Amino acid sequence: MRIAFLGPHGTFCEQALGSVLDDFPGARTEPAASTTAALDALRAGDAELACVPIESSVEGAVPATMDGLVETPPVVVIREILLPVRFGVLVRPGTTAADVATVASHPHGEAQTRRWLAAHLPHAEVRMTPSTAAAAAAVADGQVDAAVCAPVAARHYGLEMLADGVHDTGDAVTRFVVVARADSTLPAPTGTDRTSIAATTVNEPGALLAILTEFAIRGVDLTRIESRPSKARLGTYWFFLDGAGHVAEAAMGEALAALHRRCTDLRFLGSYPRATVPPGSTAPSPPVAPPVPGQTPADHAAAAEWLHALRSLPSRAAAGPVVG
Amino acid sequence: MRIAFLGPHGTFCEQALGSVLDDFPGARTEPAASTTAALDALRAGDAELACVPIESSVEGAVPATMDGLVETPPVVVIREILLPVRFGVLVRPGTTAADVATVASHPHGEAQTRRWLAAHLPHAEVRMTPSTAAAAAAVADGQVDAAVCAPVAARHYGLEMLADGVHDTGDAVTRFVVVARADSTLPAPTGTDRTSIAATTVNEPGALLAILTEFAIRGVDLTRIESRPSKARLGTYWFFLDGAGHVAEAAMGEALAALHRRCTDLRFLGSYPRATVPPGSTAPSPPVAPPVPGQTPADHAAAAEWLHALRSLPSRAAAGPVVG
């Protein structure tokens, strides 16, 4: 099995993927040039899985991933990984802070260390790279003097750490997803799952409200909503929704079927176990809402059983006057 | 009056601002190094207005602008501008396509011309710059060979156009906003206005639904919803909402007051005239939903008058047994 990840070697994405590799025995990991390239490799059959970042607690959604998820042929998330983010400043051996005239990072890395950079490397010119690891590679190549990136990149690129823990917000977490082609296996429900969808709707007042209502009236907690332009016209959007629950469960299944009736386009993007922040990090896990009374899986099962009993009564032709 | 804009000279932002400058007689425009810097200049009193991009029909929200809008002291949008986006490839005079080994652009410019670049400059290394105009400046300085940017930058930087109209999506539009300090004047209602807010809410099922319902039950069409991380914790967000209407109108005013009671934090980000795409562009303007029957401003006025009449009846002490 081949797993494409957002490369090059030494990215946070490789680090996140590494933390779950035990669950994919025999997998070979292969760096891709971008999240788009990783998803393209998956769709083309050059990889069986792709691991890409989808959301940061500091920088928000990763647009290329969201746009890539709704392309065709369809793909689904089968796993999420929460990685506490720790940035270091890596330099060629012997470089001091006074030597640093240029510093490179991915825009998210730059955004998460802006205050530190302004305070400690105020005169360094900041350059953007497609990934934090590409910044480390640029340091190794001599193109820039320092990289803001994952400390793990030091080993890959023969660099040393000028400073560690330089992120401005202490408890930043990035969420990664492992994606498969939609015709592969669906992860079994665990009881604490998340389901992701993307939907478009008619442009009329209350259209989005109606979508959210389909979840709320069934007690499904929506954990995330994002919009991305449909690209057809300013003011028209894909809505990306994450909800607590599994498509195999009654409440989520009913809500998704209702959306299928209601939305102009609907993509099922997967049901998969909800991850928590790994032990040892001070970063909080995402909040989990308590179940809504009367809307638990047991409540749904009891209601379905009651309905089934009603429908199981012997049927006969409707009584009433016969007009002949 | 000073208006800070996302610089340097030659950006789409300067072009957008230029299209409305007649409405700000005597204004002096001043480039800022970033959207954050433009909003900082406004807040510090170094400018009376700031013009920044907020949304692209291709690339979606501009995170730095949204994060900047909810900082303090408060600021409000007083004007929006829709600019059809036309990209050119600018080079130093005499450069041919075969000479182009490196091409620079802002990430949004790169994203909107990716297919063209892959087809016409497949071997060029793509570099990111903080703005499309900075890419043009980098060409002028000899740091890169070509820039994907606004054609207007050619004049500013003494470059020539290698190719024009290189955007992959024909009708891309970027939305810019002119922002003022919140203690300045509120634009008068025009009948076709937009109101922007940002809100946070408790993390429980249906919390966002309740916010949207406050608009929907009053017939207010929401034209946009975006989420940005609160930065405190993965899974907690600021919701940015745009709705059709003006805070001075009954329906919008009632909805905002309801949100004030309901939200954990609420920022009024302005009421301002809705812009359309300028004549001559093939790009469609954002869709406008028809008014909801029974929820027009006239309906609200009639209902308020009816309620007022009820409350204007002579009052007297409640009848009933007096316990003494």
XYZ file of C-alpha atoms in Angstrom, chain B residues 300-312:
13
model
C -42.173 45.513 9.253
C -43.328 49.135 9.433
C -46.985 48.108 9.305
C -46.478 45.520 12.031
C -44.630 48.022 14.213
C -47.424 50.555 13.736
C -50.024 47.960 14.722
C -48.025 47.056 17.850
C -47.589 50.720 18.704
C -51.329 51.283 18.422
C -52.006 48.388 20.797
C -49.565 49.784 23.319
C -51.045 53.277 22.976
